[in-house]
PDB file of C-alpha atoms in Angstrom:
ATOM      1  CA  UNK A   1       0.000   0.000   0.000  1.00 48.00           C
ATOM      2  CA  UNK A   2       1.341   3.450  -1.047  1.00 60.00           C
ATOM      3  CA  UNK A   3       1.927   6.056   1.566  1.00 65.00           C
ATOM      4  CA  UNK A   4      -0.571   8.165   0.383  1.00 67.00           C
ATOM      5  CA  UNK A   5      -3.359   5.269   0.500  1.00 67.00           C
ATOM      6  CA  UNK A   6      -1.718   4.884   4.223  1.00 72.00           C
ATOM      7  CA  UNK A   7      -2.446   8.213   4.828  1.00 72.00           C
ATOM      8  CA  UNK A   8      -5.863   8.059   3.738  1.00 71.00           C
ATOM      9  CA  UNK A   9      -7.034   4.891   5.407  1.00 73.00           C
ATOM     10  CA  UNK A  10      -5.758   5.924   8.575  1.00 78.00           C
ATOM     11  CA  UNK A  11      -7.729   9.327   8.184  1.00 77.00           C
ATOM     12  CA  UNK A  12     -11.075   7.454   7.290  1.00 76.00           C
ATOM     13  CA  UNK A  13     -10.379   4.665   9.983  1.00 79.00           C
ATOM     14  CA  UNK A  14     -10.134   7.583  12.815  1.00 80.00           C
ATOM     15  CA  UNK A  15     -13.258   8.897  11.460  1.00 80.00           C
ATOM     16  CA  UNK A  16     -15.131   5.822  11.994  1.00 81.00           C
ATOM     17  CA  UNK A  17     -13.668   4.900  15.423  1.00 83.00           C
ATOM     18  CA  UNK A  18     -14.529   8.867  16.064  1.00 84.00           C
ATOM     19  CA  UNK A  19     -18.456   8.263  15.080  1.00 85.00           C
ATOM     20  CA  UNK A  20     -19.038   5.208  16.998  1.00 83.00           C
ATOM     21  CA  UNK A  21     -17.471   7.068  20.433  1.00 85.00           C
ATOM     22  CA  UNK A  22     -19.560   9.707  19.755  1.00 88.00           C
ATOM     23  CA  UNK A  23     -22.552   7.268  18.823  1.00 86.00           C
ATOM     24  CA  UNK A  24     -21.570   5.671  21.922  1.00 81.00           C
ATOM     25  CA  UNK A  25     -21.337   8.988  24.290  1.00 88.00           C
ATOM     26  CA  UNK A  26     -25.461  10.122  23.046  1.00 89.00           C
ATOM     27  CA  UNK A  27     -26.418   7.005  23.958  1.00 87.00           C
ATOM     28  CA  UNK A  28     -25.893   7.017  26.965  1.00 87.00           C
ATOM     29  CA  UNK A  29     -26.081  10.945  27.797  1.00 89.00           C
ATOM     30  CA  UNK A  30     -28.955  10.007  30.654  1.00 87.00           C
ATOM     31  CA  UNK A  31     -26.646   7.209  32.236  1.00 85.00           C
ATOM     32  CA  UNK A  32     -25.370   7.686  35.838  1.00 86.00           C
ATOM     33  CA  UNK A  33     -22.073   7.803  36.428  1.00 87.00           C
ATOM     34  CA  UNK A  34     -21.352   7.189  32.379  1.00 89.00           C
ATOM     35  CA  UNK A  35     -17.721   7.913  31.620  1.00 87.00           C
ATOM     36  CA  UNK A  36     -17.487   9.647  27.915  1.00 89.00           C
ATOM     37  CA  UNK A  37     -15.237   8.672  25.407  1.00 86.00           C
ATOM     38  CA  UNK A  38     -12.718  10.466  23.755  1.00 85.00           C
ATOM     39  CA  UNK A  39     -10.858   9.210  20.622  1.00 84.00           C
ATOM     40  CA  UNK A  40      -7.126  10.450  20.400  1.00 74.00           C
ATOM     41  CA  UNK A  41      -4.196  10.569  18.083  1.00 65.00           C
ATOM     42  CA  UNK A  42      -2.149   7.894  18.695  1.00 54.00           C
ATOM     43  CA  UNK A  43       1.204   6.119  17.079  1.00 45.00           C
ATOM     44  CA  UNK A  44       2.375   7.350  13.784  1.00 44.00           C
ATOM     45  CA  UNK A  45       3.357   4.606  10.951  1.00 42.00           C
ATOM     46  CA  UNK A  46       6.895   3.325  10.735  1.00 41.00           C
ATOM     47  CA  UNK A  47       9.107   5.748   9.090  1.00 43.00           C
ATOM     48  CA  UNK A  48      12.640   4.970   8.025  1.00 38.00           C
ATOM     49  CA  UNK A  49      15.692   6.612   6.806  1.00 44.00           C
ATOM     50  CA  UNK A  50      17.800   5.931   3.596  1.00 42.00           C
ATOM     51  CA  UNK A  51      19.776   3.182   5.438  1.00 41.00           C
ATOM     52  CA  UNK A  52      16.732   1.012   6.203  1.00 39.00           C
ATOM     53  CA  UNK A  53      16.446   1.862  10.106  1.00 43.00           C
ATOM     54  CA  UNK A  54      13.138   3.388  11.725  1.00 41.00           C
ATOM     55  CA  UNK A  55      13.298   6.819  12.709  1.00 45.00           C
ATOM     56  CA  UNK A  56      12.483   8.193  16.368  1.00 45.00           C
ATOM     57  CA  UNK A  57       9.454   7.171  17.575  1.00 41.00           C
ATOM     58  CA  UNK A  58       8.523   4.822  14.540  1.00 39.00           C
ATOM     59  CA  UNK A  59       5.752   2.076  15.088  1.00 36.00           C
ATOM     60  CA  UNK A  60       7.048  -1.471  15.717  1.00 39.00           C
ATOM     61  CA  UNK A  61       7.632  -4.285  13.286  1.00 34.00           C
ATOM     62  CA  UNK A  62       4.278  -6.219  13.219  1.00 37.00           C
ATOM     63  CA  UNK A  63       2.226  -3.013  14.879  1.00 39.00           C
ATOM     64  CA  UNK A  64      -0.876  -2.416  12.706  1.00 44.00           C
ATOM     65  CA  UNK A  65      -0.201   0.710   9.761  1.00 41.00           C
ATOM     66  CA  UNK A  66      -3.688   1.998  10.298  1.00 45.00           C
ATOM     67  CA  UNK A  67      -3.810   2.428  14.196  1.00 48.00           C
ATOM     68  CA  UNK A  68      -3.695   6.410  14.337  1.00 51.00           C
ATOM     69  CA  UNK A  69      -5.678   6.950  17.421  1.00 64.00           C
ATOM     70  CA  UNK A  70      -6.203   5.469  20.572  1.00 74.00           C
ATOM     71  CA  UNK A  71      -9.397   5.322  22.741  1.00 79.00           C
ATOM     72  CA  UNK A  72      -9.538   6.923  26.354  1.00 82.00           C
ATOM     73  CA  UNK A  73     -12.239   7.158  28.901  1.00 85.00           C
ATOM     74  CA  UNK A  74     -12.763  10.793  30.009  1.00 88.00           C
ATOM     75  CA  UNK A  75     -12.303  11.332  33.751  1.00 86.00           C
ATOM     76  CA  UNK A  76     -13.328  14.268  34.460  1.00 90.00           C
ATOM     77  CA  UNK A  77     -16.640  14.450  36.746  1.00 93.00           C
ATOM     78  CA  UNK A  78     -20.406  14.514  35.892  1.00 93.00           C
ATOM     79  CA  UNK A  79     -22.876  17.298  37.478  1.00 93.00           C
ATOM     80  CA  UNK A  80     -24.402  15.756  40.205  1.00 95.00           C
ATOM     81  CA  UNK A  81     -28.071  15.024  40.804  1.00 95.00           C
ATOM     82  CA  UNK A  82     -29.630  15.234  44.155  1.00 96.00           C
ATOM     83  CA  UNK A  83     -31.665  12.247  45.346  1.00 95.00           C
ATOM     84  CA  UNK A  84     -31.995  12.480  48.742  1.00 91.00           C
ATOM     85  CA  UNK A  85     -31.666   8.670  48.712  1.00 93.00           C
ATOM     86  CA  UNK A  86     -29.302   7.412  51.484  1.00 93.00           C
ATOM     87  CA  UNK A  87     -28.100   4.719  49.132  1.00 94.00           C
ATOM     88  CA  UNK A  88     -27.744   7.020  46.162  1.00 96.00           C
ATOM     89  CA  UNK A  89     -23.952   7.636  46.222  1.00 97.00           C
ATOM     90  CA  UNK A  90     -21.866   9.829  43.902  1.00 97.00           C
ATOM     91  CA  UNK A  91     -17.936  10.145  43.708  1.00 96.00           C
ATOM     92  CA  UNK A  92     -15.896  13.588  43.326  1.00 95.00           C
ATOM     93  CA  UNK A  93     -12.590  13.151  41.830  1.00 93.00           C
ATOM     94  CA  UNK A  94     -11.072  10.683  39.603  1.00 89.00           C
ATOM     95  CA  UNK A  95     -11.637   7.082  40.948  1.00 92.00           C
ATOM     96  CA  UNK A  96     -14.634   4.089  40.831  1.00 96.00           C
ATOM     97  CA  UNK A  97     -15.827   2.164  43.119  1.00 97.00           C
ATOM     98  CA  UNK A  98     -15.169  -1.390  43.062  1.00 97.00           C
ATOM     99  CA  UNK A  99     -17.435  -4.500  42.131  1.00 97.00           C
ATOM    100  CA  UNK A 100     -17.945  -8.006  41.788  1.00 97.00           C
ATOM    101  CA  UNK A 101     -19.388  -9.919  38.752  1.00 96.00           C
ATOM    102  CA  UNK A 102     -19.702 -13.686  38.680  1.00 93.00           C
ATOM    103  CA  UNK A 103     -16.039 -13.362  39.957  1.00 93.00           C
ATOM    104  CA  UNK A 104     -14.417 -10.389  38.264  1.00 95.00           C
ATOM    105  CA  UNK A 105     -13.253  -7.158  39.454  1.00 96.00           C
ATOM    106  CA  UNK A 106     -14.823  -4.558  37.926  1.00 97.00           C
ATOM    107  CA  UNK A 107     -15.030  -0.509  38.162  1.00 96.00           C
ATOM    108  CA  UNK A 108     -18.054   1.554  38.471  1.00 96.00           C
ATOM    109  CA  UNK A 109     -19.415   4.936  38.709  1.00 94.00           C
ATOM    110  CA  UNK A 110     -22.609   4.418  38.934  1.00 93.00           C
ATOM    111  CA  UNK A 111     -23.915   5.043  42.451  1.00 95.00           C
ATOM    112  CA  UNK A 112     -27.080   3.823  42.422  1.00 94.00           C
ATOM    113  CA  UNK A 113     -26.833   0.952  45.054  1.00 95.00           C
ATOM    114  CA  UNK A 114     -29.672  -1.225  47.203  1.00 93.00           C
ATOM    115  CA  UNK A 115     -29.734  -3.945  49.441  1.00 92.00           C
ATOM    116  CA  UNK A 116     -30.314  -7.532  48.137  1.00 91.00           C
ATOM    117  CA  UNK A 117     -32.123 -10.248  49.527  1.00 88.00           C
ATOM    118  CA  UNK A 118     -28.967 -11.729  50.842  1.00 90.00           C
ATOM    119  CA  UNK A 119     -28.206  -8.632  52.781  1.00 90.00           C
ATOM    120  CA  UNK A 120     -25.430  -7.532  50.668  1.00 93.00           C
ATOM    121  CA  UNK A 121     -25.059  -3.827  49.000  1.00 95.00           C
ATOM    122  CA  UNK A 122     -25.552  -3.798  45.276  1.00 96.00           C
ATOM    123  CA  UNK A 123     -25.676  -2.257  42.487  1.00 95.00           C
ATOM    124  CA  UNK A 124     -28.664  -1.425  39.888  1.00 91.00           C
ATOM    125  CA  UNK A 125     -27.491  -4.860  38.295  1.00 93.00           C
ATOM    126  CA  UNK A 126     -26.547  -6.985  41.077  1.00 95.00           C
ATOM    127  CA  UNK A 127     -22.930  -6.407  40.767  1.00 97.00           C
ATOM    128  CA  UNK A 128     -21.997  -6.818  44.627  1.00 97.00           C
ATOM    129  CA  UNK A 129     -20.010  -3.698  46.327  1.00 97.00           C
ATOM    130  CA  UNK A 130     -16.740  -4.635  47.688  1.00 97.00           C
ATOM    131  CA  UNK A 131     -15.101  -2.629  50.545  1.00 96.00           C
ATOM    132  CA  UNK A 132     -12.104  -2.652  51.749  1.00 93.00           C
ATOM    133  CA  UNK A 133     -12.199  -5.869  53.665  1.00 91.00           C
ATOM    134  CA  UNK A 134     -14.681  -7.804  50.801  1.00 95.00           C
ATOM    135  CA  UNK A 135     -18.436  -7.200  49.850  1.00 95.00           C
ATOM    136  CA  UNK A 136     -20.451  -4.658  51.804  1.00 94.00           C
ATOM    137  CA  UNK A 137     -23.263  -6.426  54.059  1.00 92.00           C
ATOM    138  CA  UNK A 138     -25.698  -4.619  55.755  1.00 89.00           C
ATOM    139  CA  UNK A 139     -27.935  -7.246  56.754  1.00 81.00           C
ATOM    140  CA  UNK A 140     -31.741  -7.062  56.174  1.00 72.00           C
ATOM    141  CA  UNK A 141     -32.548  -4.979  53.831  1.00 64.00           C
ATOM    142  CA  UNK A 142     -34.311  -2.106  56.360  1.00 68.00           C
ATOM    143  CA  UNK A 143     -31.179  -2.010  58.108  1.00 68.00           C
ATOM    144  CA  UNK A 144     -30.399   0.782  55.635  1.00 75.00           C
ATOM    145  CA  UNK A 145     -32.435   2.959  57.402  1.00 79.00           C
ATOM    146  CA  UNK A 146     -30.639   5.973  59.260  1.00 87.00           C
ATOM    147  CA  UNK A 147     -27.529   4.540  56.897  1.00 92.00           C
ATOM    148  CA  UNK A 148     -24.227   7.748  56.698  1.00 94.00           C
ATOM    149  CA  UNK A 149     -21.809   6.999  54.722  1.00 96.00           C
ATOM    150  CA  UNK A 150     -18.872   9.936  55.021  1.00 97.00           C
ATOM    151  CA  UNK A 151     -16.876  11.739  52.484  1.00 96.00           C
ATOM    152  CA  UNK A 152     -13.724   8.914  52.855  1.00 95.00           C
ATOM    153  CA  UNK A 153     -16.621   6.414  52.071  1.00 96.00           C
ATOM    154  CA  UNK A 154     -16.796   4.937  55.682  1.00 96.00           C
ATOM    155  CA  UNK A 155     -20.384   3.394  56.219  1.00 95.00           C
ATOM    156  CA  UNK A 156     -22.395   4.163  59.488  1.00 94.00           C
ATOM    157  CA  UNK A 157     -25.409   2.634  60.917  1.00 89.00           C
ATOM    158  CA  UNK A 158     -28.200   4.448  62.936  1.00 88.00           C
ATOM    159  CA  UNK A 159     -26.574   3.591  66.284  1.00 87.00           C
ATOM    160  CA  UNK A 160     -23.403   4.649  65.183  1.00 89.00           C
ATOM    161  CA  UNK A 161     -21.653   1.372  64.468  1.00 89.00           C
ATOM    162  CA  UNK A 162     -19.051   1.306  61.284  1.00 91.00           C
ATOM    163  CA  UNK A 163     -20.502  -1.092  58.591  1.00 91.00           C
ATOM    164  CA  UNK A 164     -17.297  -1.004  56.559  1.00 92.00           C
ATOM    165  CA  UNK A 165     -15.075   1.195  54.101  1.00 96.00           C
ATOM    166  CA  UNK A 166     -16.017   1.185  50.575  1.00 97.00           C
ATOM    167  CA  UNK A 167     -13.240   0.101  48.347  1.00 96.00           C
ATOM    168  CA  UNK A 168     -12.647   3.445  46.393  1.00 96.00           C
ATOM    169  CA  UNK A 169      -9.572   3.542  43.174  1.00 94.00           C
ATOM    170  CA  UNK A 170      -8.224   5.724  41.156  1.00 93.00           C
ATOM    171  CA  UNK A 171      -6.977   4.239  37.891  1.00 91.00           C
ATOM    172  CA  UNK A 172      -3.797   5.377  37.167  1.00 89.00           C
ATOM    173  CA  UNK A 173      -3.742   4.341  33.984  1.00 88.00           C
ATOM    174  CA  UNK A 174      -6.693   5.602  32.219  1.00 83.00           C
ATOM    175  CA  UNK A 175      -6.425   4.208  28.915  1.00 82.00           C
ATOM    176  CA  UNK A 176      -6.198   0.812  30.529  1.00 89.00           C
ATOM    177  CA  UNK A 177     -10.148   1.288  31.358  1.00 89.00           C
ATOM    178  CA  UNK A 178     -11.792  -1.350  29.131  1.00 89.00           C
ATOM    179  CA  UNK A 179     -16.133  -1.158  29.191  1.00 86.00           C
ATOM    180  CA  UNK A 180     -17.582  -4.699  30.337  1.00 90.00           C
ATOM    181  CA  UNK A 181     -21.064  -3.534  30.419  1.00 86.00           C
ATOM    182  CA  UNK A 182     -23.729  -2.104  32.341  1.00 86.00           C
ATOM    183  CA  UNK A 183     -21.740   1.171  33.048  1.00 86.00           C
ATOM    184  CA  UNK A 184     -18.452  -0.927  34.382  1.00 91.00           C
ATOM    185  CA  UNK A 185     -14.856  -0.996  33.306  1.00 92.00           C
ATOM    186  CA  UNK A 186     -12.133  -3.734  33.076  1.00 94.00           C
ATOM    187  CA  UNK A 187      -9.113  -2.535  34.367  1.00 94.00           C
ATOM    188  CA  UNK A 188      -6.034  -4.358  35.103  1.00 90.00           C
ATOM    189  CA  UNK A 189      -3.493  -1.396  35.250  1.00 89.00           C
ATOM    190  CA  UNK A 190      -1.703  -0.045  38.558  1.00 90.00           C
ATOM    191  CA  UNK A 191      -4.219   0.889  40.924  1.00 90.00           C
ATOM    192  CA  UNK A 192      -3.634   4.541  41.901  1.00 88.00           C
ATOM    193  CA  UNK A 193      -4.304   6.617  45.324  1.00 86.00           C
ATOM    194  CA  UNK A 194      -7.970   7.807  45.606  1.00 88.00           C
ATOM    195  CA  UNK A 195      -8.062  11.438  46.705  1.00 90.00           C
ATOM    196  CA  UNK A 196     -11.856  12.055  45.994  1.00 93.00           C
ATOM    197  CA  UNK A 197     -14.881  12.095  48.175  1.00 96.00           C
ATOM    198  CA  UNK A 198     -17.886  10.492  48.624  1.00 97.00           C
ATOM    199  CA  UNK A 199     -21.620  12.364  48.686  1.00 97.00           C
ATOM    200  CA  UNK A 200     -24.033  10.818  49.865  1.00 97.00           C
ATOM    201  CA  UNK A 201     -27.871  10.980  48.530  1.00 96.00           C
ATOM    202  CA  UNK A 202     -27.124  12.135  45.024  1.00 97.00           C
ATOM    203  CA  UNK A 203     -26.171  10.654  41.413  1.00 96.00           C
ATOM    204  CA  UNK A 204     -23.461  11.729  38.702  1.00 95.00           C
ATOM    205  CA  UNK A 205     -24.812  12.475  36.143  1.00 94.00           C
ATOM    206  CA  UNK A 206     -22.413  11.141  32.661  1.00 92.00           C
ATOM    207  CA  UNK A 207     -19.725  14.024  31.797  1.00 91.00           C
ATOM    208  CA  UNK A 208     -21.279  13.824  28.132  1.00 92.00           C
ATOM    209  CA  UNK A 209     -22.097  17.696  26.874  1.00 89.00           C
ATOM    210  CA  UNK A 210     -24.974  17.043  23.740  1.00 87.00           C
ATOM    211  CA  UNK A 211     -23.675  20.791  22.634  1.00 87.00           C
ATOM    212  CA  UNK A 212     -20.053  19.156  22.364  1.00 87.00           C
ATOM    213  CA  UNK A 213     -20.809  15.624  21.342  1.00 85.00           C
ATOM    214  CA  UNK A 214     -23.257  17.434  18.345  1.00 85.00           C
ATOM    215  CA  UNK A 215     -20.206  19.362  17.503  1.00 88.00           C
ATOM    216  CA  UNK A 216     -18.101  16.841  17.043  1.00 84.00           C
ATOM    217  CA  UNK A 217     -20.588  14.733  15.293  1.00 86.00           C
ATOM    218  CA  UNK A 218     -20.520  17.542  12.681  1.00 87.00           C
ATOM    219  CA  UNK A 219     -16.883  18.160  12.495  1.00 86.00           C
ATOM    220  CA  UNK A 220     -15.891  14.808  11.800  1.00 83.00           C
ATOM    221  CA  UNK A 221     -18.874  14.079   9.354  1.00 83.00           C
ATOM    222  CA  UNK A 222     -17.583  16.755   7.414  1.00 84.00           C
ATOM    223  CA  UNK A 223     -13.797  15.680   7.635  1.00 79.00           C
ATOM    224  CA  UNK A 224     -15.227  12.101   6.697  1.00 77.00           C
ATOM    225  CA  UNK A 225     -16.670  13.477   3.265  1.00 80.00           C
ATOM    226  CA  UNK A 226     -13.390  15.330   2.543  1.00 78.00           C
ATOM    227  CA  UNK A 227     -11.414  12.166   3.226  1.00 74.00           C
ATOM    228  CA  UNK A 228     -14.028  10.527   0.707  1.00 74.00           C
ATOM    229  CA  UNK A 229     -12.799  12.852  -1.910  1.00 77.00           C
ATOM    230  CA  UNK A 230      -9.329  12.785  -1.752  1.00 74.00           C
ATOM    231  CA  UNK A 231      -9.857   8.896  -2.250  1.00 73.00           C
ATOM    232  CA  UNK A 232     -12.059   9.876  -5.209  1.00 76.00           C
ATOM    233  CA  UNK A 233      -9.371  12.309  -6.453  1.00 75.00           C
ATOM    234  CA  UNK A 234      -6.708   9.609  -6.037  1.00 70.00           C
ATOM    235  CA  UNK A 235      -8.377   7.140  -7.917  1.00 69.00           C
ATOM    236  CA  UNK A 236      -8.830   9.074 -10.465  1.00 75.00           C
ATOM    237  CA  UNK A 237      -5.180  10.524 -10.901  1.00 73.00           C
ATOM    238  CA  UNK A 238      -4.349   6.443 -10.626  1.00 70.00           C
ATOM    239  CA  UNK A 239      -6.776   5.586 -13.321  1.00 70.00           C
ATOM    240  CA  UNK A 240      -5.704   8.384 -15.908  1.00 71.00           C
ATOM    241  CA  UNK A 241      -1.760   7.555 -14.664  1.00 67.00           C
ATOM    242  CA  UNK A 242      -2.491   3.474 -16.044  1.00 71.00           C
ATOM    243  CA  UNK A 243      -4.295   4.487 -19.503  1.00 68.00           C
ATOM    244  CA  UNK A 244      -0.867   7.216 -20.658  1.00 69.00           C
ATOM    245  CA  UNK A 245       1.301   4.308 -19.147  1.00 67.00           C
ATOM    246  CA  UNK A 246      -1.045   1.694 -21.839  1.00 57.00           C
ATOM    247  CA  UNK A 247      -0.701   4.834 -24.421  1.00 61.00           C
ATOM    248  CA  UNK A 248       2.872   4.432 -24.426  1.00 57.00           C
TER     249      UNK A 248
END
């Protein structure tokens, strides 16, 4: 493939991956706790010198030509949405709390937590909570009643009595954040220090702007269609290149 079809592909394939994050983002604008994503530039294509040996920073032998951009989730926090629910909880800061499904670790935003019949604190899909010392119980479910949990994400009962520490992470590596589903993330990069707190009786709201995701939907539809005429242009210079070279 000729740089210039490189060049081109790449372009077209960053448009694509582009569409789908923002596709991806309106989707779930009304999701709580939904982390945006945010498609960047990424690795260049190998480039060498007239002696055969990459240049600085050149892509790897046997790293794919067309991978231009790279896929982050956005941090940054959500507006949040007062519930007045004790078991409505909502982070500040960069950091997840921590679940369990059918045996995996996963990462969460989403606050939105109840008691199940086994007495354990859950999520909106059953995903247990996991504190600091394993999964949060707080025994029958009316035992939520009178329930404060603090800023540092320390659980109280009614009569004063600690319940438990919710297991609270920052990721340090965000582009190690991988969706599973249901508004969690795979992550199996260094854990990192959380310095956030915890509010109690409210939701975050997903850090997706419709103004800014609209935006973007525009810009890149209309870098798409430019993309589709260079290829047109391209093809066409090729084509009219062949017949002189048959002319000859």
């Amino acid at each position: 493939m000729s740089d210039t079809l490189q060049a081109v592909a790449r372009a077209l394939a960053a448009d694509v991956q582009q569409l789908s994050a923002v596709g991806h983002n309106v989707a779930n604008i009304n999701t709580p706790g939904y982390r945006g994503v945010r498609v960047q530039p990424g690795v260049e294509p190998a480039r060498f010198d007239p002696t055969g040996a990459a240049q600085p920073g050149a892509m790897q032998i046997g790293a794919d030509p067309l991978a231009a951009t790279q896929t982050r989730i956005d941090q940054r926090d959500g507006t949040l949405m007062q519930t007045a629910r004790s078991l409505d909880l909502a982070l500040q800061g960069e950091g997840f709390f921590v679940v369990e499904r059918a045996g995996r670790t996963l990462l969460t935003r989403s606050g939105a937590f109840r008691v199940d019949a086994d007495g354990a604190l859950v999520n909106a899909v059953g995903d247990r909570v996991l504190g600091e010392s394993g999964p949060i119980l707080l025994g029958e479910p009316g035992a939520a009643a009178g329930l404060r949990v603090d800023a540092n994400g320390e659980l109280w009962s009614a009569d004063r009595r600690s319940l438990g520490r919710l297991d609270l992470v920052a990721a340090a590596d965000a582009g190690a954040l991988r969706p599973a589903g249901d508004g969690a993330y795979a992550y199996e990069g260094e854990r990192g220090e959380w310095r956030g707190r915890v509010v109690q009786g409210a939701l975050e709201s997903a850090n997706v702007d419709a103004a800014a995701e609209t935006l973007r939907l525009i810009e890149t539809t209309r870098h798409a269609e430019s993309v589709q005429r260079a290829i047109s242009i391209y093809d066409k210079a090729m084509d009219a290149g062949i017949n002189r070279i048959g002319d000859n």
